mmCIF file of C-alpha atoms in Angstrom:
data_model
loop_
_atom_site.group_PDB
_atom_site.id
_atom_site.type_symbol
_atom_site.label_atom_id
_atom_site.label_comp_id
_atom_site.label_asym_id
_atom_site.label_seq_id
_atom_site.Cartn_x
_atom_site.Cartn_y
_atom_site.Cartn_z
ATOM 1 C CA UNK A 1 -1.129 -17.448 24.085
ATOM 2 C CA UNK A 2 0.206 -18.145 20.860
ATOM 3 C CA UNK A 3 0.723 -14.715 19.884
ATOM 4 C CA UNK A 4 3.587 -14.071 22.791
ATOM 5 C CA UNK A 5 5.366 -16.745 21.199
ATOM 6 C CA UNK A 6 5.794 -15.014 17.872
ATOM 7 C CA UNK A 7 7.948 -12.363 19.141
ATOM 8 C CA UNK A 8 10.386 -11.219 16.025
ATOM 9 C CA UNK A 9 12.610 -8.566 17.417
ATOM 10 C CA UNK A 10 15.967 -7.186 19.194
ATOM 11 C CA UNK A 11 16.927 -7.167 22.980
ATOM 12 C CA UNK A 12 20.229 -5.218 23.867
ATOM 13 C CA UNK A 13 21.206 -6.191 27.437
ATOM 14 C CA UNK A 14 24.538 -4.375 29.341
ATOM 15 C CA UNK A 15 26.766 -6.015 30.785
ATOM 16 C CA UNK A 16 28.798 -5.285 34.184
ATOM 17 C CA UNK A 17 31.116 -7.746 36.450
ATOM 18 C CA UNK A 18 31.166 -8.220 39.485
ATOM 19 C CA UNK A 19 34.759 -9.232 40.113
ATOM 20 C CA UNK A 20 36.500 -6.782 41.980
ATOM 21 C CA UNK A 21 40.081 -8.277 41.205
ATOM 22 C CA UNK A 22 39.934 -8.310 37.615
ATOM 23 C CA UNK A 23 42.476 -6.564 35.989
ATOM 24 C CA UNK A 24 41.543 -3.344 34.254
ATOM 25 C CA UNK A 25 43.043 -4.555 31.369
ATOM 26 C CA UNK A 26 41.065 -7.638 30.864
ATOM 27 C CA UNK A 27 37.932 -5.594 32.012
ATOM 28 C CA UNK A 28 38.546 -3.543 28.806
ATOM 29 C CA UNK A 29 38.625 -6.256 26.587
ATOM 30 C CA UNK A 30 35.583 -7.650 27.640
ATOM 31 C CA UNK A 31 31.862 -7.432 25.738
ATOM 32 C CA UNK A 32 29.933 -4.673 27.410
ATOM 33 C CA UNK A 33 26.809 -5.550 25.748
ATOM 34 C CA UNK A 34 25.052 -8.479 24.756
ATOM 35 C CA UNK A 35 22.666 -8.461 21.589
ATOM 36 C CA UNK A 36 19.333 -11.412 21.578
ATOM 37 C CA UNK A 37 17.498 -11.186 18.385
ATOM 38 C CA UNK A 38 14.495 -13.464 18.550
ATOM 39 C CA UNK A 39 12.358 -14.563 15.816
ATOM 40 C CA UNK A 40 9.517 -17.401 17.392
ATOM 41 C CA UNK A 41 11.480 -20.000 18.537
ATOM 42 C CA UNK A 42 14.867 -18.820 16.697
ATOM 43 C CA UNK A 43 17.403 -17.136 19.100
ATOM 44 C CA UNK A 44 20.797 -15.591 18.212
ATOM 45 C CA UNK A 45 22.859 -14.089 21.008
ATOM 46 C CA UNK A 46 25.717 -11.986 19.651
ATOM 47 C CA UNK A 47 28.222 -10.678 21.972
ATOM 48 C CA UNK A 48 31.391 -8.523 20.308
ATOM 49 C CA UNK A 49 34.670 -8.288 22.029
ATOM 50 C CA UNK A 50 38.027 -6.766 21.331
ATOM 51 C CA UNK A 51 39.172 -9.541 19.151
ATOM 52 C CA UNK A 52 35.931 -10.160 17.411
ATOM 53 C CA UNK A 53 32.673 -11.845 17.944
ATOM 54 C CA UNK A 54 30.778 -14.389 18.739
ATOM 55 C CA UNK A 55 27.536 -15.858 17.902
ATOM 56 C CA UNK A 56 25.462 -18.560 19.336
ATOM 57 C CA UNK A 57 22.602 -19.453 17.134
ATOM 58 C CA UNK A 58 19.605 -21.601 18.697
ATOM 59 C CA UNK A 59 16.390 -23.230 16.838
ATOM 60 C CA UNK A 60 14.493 -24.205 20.030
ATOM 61 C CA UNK A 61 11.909 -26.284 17.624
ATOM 62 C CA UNK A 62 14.361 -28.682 15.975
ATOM 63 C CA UNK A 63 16.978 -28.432 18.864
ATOM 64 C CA UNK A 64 19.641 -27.438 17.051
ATOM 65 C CA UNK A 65 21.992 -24.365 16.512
ATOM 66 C CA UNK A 66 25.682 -23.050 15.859
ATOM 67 C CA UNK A 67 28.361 -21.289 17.183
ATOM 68 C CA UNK A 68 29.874 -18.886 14.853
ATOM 69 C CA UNK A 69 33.407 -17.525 15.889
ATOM 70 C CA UNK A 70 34.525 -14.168 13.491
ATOM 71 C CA UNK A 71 37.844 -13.807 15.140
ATOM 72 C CA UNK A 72 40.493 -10.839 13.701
ATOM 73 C CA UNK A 73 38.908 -12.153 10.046
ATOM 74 C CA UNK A 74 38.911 -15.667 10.738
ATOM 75 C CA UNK A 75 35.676 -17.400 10.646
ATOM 76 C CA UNK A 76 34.687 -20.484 11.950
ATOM 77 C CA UNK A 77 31.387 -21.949 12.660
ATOM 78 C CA UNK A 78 30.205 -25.388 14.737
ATOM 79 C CA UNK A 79 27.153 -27.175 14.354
ATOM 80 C CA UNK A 80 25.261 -28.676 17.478
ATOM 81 C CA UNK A 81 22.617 -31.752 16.939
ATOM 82 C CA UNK A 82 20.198 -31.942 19.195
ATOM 83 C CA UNK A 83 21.832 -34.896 20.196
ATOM 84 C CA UNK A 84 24.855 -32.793 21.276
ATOM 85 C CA UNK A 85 22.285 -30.358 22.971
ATOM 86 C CA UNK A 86 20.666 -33.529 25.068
ATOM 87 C CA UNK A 87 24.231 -34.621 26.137
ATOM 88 C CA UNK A 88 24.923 -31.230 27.206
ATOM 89 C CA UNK A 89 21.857 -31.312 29.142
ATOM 90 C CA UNK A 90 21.901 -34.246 30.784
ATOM 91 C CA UNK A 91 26.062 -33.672 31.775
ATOM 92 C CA UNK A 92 24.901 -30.201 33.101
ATOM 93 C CA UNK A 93 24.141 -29.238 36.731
ATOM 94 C CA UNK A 94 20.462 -30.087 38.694
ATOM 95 C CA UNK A 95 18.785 -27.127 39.227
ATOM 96 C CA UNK A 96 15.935 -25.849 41.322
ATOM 97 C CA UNK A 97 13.954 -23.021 40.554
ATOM 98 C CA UNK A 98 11.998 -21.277 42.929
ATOM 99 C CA UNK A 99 9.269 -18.984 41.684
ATOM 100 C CA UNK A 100 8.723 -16.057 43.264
ATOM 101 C CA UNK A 101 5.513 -13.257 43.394
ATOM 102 C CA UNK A 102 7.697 -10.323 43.612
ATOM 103 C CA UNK A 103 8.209 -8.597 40.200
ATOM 104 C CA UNK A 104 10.370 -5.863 38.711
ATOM 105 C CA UNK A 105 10.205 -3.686 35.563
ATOM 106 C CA UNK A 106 13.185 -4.395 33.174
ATOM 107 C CA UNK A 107 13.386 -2.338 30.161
ATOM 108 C CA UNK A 108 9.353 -1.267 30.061
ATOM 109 C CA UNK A 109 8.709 -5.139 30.434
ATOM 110 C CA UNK A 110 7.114 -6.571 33.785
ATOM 111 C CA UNK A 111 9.637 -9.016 35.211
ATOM 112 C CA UNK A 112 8.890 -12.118 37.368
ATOM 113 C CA UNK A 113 11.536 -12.951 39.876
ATOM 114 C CA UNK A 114 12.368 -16.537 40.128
ATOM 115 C CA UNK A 115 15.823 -17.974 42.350
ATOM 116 C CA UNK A 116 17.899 -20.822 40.608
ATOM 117 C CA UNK A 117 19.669 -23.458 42.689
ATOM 118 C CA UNK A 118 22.278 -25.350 41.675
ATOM 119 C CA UNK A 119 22.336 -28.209 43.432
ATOM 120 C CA UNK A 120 25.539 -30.318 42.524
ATOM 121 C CA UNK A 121 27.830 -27.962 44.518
ATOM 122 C CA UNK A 122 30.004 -27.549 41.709
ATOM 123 C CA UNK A 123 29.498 -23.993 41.892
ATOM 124 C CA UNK A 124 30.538 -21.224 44.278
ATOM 125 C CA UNK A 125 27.411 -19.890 43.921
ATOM 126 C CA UNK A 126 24.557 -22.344 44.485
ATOM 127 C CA UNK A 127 21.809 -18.953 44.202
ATOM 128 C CA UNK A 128 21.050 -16.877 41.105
ATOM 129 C CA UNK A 129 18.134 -14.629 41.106
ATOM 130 C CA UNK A 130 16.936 -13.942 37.581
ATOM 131 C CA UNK A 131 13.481 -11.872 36.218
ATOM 132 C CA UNK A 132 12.358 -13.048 33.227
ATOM 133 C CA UNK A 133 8.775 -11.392 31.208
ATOM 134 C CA UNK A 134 6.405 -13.922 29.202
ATOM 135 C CA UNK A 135 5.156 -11.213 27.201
ATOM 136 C CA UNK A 136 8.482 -11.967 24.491
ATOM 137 C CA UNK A 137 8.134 -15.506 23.944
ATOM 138 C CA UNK A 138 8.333 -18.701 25.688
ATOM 139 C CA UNK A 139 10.836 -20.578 27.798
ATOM 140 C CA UNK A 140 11.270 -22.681 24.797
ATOM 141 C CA UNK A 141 14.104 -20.851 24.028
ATOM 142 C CA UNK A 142 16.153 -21.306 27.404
ATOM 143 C CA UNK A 143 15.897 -25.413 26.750
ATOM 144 C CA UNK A 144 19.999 -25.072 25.423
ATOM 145 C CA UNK A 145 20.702 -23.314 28.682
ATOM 146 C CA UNK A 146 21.325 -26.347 31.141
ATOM 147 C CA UNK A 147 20.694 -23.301 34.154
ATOM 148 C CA UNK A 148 18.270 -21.809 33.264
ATOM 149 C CA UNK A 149 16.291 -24.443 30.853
ATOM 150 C CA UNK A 150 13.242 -24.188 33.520
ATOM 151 C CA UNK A 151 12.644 -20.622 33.047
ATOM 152 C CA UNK A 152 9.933 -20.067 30.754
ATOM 153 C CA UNK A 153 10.190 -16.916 29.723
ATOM 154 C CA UNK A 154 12.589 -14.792 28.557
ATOM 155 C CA UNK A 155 15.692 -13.441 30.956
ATOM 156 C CA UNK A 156 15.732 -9.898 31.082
ATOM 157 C CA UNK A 157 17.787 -9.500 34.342
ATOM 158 C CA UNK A 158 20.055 -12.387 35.837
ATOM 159 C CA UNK A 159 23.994 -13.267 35.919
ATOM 160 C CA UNK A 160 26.205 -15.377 34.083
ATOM 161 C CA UNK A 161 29.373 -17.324 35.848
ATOM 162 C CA UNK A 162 32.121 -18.432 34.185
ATOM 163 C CA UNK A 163 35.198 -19.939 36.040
ATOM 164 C CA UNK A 164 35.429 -17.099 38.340
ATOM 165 C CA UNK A 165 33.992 -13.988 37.131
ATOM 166 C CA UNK A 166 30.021 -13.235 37.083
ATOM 167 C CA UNK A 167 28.888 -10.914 34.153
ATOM 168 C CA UNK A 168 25.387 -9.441 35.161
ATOM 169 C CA UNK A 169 23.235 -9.004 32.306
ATOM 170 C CA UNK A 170 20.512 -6.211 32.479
ATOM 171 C CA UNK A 171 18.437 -5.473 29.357
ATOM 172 C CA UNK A 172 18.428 -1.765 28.114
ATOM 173 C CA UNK A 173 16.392 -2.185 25.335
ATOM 174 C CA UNK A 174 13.479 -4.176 23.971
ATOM 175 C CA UNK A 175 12.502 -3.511 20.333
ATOM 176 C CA UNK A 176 10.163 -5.100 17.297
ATOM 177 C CA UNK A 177 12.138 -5.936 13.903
ATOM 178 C CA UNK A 178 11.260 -8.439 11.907
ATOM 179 C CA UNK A 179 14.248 -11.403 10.920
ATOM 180 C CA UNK A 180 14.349 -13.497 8.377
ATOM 181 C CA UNK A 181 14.958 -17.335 8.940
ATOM 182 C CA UNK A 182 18.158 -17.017 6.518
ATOM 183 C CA UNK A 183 19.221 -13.967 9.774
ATOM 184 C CA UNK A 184 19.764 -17.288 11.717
ATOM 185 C CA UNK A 185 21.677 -19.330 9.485
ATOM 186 C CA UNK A 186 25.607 -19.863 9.162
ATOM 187 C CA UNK A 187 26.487 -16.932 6.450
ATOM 188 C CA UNK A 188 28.836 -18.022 3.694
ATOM 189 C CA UNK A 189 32.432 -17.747 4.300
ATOM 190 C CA UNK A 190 32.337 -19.464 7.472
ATOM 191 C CA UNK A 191 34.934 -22.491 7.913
ATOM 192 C CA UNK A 192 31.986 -25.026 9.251
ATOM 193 C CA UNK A 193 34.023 -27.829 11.994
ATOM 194 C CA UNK A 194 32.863 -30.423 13.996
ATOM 195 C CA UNK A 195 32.517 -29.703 17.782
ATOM 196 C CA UNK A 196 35.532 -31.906 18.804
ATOM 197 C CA UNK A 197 37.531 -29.709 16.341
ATOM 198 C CA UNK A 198 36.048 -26.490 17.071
ATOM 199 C CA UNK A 199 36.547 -26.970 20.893
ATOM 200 C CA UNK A 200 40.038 -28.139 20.268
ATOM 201 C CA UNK A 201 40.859 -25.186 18.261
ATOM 202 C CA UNK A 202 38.739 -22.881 21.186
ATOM 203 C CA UNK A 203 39.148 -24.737 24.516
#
């Protein structure tokens, strides 16, 4: 209904990895939580490490968004057209997902399980199991996430791989606030860089 998709509010999810090798070091360094403030169709995902933060800012209905980069007081921001979004998309893996009628409770929400395949092989792991509710909005706002852009809901439970490590995310909390639109907009004092700079600066 149109009502779920009005969601306005703050999810705090934990993370943990599953790499055995890392370096306790490094595993100190990295985010332990992940914040997802939603407003509609608006998402911002903030996670905070030792150096700083980051922010990924996503307007589902104009397919745009922003990467904001607050780094030991530096601040840098890049925009993404939904142009840049599409290429993304279409240069990102081919994915099957497999619904599923088991369900789990994630942070007082009921959970649908569904399995995502990758199928380019690409991957180590071809098999991620996520559970995602529809009572906090639609799918709308997974359409960035070439993975997971089939999902429609939103992911309370599921796993994130990056070269070799796999952070598993697991919401902790679920709670109403109301956002502004201006909450997810590049704030002033951000150095604002194309994406070929930005990703030469960042790798």
């Amino acid at each position: 209904t149109a009502g779920d998709k009005e969601f306005s509010g703050i999810i705090i999810y934990n993370i943990s990895y599953e790499n055995e090798d890392m370096d306790p070091q490094m595993l100190a360094m990295m985010p332990k939580t992940l914040k997802l403030k939603i407003k509609g169709n608006k998402v911002l995902t903030e996670i905070s490490m030792g150096m700083g933060k980051t922010v990924v800012v996503y307007d589902a209905e104009s397919n745009t968004g922003s990467t904001l980069i607050d780094m030991m007081g530096q601040k840098y921001a890049m925009k993404m057209t939904s142009e840049e979004f599409e290429k993304e998309l279409a240069d990102g893996p081919e994915v099957e997902i497999v619904k599923s009628d088991e369900t789990k409770e994630v942070a007082g929400y009921l959970c649908k399980k569904a399995t995502v395949k990758t199928l380019d092989g690409s991957m180590k792991d071809s098999e991620h199991v996520v559970y995602y509710t529809e009572e906090l909005g639609s799918g709308m706002l997974n359409k960035a996430n070439p993975m997971y852009k089939d999902i429609d809901g939103i992911m309370l439970d599921y796993e994130m791989v990056e070269d070799d490590m796999t952070m598993k995310l697991t919401a902790i909390s679920v709670e109403k606030k109301k956002f502004s639109d201006a909450d997810f907009e590049i704030p002033e004092g951000y150095n604002v860089m194309s994406k070929s700079d930005f990703e030469n600066m960042f790798g």
